[in-house]
CSV table of C-alpha atoms in Angstrom, one decimal:
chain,number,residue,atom,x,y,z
A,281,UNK,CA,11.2,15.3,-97.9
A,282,UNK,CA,13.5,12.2,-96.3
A,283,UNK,CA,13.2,12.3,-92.1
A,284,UNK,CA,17.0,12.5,-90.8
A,285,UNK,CA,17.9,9.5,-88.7
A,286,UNK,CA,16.1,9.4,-85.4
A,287,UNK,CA,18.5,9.2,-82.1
A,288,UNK,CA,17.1,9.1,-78.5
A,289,UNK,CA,18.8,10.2,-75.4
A,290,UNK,CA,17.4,8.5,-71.9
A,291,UNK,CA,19.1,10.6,-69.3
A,292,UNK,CA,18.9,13.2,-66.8
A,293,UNK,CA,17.9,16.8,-67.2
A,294,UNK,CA,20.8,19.9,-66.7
A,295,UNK,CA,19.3,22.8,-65.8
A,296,UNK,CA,21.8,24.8,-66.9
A,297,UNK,CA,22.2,23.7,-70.2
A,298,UNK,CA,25.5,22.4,-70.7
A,299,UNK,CA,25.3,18.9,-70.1
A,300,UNK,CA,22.7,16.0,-69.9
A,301,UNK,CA,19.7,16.0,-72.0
A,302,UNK,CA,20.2,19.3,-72.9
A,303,UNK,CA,23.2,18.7,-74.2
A,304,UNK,CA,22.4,15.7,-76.4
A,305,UNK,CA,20.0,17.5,-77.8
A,306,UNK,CA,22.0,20.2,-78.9
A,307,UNK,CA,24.1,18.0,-80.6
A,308,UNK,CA,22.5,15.8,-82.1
A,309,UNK,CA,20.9,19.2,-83.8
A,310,UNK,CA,24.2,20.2,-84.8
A,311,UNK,CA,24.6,16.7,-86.3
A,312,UNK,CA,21.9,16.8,-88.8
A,313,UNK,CA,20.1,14.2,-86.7
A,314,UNK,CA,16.7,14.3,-85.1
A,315,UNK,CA,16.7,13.7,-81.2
A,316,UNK,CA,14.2,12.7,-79.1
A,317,UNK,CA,14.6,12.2,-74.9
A,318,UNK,CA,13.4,10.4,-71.8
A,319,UNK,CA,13.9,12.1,-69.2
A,320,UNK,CA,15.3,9.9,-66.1
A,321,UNK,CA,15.9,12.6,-63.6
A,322,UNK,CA,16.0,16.3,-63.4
A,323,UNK,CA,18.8,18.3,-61.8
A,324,UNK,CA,19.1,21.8,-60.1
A,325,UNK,CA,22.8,22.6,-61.4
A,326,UNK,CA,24.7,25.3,-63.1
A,327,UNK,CA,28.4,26.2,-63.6
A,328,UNK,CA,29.4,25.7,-60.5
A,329,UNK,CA,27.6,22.1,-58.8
A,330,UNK,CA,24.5,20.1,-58.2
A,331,UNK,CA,22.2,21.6,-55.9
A,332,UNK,CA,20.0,18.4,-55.9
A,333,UNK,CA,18.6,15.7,-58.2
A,334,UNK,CA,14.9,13.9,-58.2
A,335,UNK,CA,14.7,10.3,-60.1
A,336,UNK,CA,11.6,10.2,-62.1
A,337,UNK,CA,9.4,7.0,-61.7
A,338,UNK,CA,10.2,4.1,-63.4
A,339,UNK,CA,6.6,4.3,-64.9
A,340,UNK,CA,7.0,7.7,-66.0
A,341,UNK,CA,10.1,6.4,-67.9
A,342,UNK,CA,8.8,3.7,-69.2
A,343,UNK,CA,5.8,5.8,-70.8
A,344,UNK,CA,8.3,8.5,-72.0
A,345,UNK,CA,10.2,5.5,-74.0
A,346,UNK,CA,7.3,3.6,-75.5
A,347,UNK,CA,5.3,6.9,-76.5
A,348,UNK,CA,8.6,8.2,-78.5
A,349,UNK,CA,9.6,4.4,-79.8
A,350,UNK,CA,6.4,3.1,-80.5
A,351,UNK,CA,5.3,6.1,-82.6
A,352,UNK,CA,8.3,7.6,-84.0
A,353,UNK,CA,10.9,4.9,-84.3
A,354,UNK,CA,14.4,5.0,-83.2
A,355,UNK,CA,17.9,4.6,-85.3
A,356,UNK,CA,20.1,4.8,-82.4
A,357,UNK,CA,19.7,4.9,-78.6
A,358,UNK,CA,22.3,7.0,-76.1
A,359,UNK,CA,22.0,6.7,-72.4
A,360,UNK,CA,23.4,8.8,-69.3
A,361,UNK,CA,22.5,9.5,-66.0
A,362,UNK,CA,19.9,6.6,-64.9
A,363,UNK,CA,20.4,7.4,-61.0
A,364,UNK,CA,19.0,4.2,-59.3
A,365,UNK,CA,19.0,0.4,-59.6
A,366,UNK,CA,16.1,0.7,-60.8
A,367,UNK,CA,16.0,2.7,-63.1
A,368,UNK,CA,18.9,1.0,-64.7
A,369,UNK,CA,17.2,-2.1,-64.9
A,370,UNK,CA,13.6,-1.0,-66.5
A,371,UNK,CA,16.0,1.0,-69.3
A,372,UNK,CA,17.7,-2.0,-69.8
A,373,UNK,CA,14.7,-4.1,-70.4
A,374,UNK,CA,13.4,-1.4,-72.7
A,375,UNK,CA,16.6,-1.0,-74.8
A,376,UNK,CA,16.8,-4.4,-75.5
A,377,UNK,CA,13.8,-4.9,-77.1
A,378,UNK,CA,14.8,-2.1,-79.8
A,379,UNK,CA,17.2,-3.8,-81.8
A,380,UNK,CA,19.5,-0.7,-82.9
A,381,UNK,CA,22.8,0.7,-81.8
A,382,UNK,CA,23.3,1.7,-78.6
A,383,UNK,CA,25.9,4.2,-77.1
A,384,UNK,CA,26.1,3.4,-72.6
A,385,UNK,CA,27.7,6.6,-71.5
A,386,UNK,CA,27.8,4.8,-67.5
A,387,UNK,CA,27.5,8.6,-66.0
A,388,UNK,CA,28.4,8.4,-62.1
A,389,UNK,CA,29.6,11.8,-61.2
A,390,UNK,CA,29.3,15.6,-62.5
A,391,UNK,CA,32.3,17.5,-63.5
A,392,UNK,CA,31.5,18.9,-60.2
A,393,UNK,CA,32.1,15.4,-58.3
A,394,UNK,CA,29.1,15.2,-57.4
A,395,UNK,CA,27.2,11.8,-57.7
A,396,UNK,CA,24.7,11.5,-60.2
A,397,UNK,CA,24.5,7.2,-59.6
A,398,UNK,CA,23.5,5.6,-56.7
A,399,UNK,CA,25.9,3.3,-55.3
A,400,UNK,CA,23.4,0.4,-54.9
A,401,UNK,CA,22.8,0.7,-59.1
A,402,UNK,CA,26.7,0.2,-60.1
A,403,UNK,CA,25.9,-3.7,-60.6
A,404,UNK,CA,22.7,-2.9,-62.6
A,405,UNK,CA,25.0,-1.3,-65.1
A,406,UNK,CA,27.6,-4.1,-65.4
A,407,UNK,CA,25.1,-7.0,-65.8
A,408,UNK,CA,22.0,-5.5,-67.1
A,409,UNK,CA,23.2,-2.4,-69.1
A,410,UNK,CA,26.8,-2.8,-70.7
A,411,UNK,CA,25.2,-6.2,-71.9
A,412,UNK,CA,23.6,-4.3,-74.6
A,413,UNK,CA,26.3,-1.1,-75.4
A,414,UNK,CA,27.0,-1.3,-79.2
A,415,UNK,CA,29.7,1.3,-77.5
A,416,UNK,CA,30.3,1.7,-73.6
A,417,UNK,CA,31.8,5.5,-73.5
A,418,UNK,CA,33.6,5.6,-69.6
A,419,UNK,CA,36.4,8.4,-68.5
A,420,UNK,CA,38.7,7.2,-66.4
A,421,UNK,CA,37.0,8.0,-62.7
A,422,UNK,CA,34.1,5.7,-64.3
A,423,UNK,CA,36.3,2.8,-65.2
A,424,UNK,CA,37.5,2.9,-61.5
A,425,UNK,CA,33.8,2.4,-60.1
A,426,UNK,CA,33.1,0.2,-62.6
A,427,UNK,CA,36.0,-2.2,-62.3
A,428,UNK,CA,38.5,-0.9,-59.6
A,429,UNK,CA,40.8,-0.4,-62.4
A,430,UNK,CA,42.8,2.7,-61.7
A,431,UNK,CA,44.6,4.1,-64.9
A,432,UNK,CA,47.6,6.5,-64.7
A,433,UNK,CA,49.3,6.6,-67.9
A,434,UNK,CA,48.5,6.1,-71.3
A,435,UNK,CA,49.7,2.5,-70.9
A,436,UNK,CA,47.2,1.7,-68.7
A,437,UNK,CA,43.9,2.1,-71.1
A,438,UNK,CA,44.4,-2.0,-72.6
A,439,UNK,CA,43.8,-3.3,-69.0
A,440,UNK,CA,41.0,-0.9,-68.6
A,441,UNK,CA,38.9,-1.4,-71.9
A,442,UNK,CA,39.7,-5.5,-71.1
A,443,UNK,CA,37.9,-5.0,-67.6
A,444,UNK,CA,35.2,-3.1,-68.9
A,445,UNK,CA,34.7,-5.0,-71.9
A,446,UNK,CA,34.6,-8.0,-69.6
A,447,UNK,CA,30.9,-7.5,-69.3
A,448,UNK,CA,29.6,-7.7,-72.7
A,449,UNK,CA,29.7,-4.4,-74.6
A,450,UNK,CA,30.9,-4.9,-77.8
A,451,UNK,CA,32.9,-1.9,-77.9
A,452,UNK,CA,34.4,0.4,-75.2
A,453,UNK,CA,36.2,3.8,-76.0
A,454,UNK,CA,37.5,4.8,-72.8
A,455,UNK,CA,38.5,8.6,-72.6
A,456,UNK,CA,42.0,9.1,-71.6
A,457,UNK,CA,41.1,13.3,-71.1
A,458,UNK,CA,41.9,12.8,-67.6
A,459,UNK,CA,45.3,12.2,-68.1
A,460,UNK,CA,48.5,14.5,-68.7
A,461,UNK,CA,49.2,15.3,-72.1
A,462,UNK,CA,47.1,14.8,-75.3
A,463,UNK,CA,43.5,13.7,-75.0
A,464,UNK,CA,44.0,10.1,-76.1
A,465,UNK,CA,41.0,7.9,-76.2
A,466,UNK,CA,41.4,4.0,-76.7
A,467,UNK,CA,38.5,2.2,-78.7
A,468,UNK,CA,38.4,-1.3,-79.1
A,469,UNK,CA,36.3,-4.4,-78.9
A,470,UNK,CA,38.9,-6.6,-77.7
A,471,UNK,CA,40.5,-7.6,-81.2
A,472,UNK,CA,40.8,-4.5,-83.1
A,473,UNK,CA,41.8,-1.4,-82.0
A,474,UNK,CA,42.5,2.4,-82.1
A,475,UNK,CA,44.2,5.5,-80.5
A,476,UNK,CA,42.7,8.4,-81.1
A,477,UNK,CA,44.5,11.8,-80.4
A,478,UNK,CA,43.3,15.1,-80.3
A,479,UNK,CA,45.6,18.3,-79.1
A,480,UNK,CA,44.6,19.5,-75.5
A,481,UNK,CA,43.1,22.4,-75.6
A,482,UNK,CA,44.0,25.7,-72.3
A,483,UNK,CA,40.0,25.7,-71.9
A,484,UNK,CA,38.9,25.1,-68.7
A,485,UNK,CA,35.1,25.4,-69.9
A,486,UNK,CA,34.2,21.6,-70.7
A,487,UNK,CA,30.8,21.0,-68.8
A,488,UNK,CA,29.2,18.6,-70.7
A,489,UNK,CA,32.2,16.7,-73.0
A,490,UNK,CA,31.0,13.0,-71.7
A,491,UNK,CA,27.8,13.7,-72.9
A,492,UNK,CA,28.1,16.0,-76.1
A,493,UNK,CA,30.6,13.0,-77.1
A,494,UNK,CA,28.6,9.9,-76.5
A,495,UNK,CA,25.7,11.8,-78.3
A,496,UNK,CA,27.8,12.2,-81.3
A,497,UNK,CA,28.4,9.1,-81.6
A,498,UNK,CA,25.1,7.8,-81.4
A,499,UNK,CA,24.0,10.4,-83.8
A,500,UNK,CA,26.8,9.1,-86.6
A,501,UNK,CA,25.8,5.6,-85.6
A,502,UNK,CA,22.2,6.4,-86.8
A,503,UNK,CA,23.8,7.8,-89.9
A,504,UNK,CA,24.7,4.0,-90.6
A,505,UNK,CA,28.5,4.4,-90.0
A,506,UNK,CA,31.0,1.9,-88.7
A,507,UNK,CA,31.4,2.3,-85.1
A,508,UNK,CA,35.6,3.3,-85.6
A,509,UNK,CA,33.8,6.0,-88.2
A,510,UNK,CA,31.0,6.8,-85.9
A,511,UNK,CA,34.0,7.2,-82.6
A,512,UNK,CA,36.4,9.3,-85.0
A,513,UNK,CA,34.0,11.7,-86.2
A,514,UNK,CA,32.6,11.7,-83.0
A,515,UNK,CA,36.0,12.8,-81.2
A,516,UNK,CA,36.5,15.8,-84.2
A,517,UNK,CA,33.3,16.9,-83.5
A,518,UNK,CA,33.7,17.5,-79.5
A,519,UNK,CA,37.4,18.5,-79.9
A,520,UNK,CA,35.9,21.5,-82.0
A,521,UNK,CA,33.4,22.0,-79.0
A,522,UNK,CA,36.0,22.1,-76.8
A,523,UNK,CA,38.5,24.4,-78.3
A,524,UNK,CA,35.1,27.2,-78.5
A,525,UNK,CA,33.9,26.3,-75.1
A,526,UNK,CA,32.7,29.3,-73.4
A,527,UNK,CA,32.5,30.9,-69.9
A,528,UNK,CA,29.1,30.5,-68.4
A,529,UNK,CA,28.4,31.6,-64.5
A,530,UNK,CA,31.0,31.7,-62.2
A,531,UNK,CA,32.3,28.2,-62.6
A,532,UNK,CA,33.0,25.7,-65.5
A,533,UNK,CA,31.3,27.1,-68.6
A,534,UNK,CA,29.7,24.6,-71.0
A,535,UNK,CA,31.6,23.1,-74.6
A,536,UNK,CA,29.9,25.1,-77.9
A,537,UNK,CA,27.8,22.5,-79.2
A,538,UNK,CA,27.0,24.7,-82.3
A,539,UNK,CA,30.8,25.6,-83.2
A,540,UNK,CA,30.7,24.1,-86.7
A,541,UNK,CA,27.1,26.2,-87.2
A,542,UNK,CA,28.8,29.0,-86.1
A,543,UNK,CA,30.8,29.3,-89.0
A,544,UNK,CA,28.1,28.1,-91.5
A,545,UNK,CA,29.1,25.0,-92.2
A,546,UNK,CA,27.6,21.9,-90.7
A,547,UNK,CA,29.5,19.1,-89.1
A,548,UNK,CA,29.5,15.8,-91.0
């Protein structure tokens, strides 16, 4: 039998299930890809906040990464919550010595607000880690810490994907869902470029969408698609997540990663 592409995630642990690791692995399952993880930090959270969150050492992360890469191989890489400085910095030395896509989902805050990047590590991600995105995957709120772009309108997203791509990803699809309207994403690496649109959907139960979609797109990546294919599959996938997001606790209930699955059908 063929092995299915091989995608590791290098991000932080949701105890609850709806985001982070846990949700990366869930969809790069539902994706027909196999995942693998480091784990850079693990979270007490559920549907409501963070109740606290403990780095792991760098050493421990450095271990989990060469044990899985070393062995196993790699076809695509995703990262998410890194936490510190660093922690940034040792995943950014590891990353680049991998040579295959890699999807920088720049995580700073929960869907709770509450911060999940230390303010000390926000130039570690500009100079060390966006260096090496294939595809730099900020919302809106991560643009602003990033680049002190603020973005109000769907005319806005050019001068944001400009400021992040300023420091060296190749692509950025920055994720207009924080906006009025439809959920419009813009990708582009500067020359070419796409609007993507997807009907909003009355759900408040999205825990997790950053994640679930940068994971998707790593996962198609590993499949050896184009990264516009990779993105637009990508945002079909978590719209569909989205739409069947559940209630979960007595806050914001997690996206379905398994929606297609549901229905017996796979997702491409």
């Amino acid at each position: 039998m063929n092995s299915p592409p091989r995608v590791l995630t290098v991000a932080g642990s949701d105890s609850g299930g709806g985001a982070g690791i846990q949700a990366d692995l869930k969809t790069m399952l539902a994706l027909g890809v196999h995942g693998m993880s480091v784990i850079t930090a693990v979270t007490a959270q559920n549907s409501v906040g963070v109740r606290g969150a403990w780095e792991l050492p760098v050493a421990a992360v450095r271990a989990q990464y060469r044990a899985v890469v070393d062995d196993i191989g790699v076809d695509a890489v995703k990262t998410g919550m890194l936490a510190s400085a660093e922690l940034v910095e040792a995943v950014a030395e590891l990353i680049a010595g991998t040579g295959v896509p890699v999807v920088v989902d720049p995580v700073g805050v929960s869907k709770h607000g509450d911060p999940l990047l230390a303010a000390s590590a926000l130039e570690s991600v500009r100079t060390r880690l966006l260096p090496l995105a294939t595809v730099a995957t900020p919302n809106l709120d991560e643009v602003a810490q990033l680049t002190g772009v603020h973005v109000e309108s769907e005319a806005g997203l050019r001068r944001a994907a400009a400021a992040v791509l300023s420091y060296g990803p190749t692509w950025v699809l920055i994720k207009g869902g924080h906006l009025p309207g439809e959920a419009v994403d813009l990708l582009t690496d500067g020359t070419e470029e796409h609007l993507l649109r997807a009907p909003r959907y009355a759900n408040r139960h999205t825990h997790g969408t950053g994640c679930t979609l940068a994971s998707a797109i790593a996962s198609q990546l590993a499949k050896g698609r184009s990264v516009p294919a990779a993105v637009t599959a990508a945002k079909a996938y978590v719209t569909g997540a989205i739409a069947a997001g559940f209630a979960l606790g007595a806050g914001i209930g997690p996206v379905d990663h398994g929606w297609d699955l549901s229905r017996g059908t796979p997702a491409a």
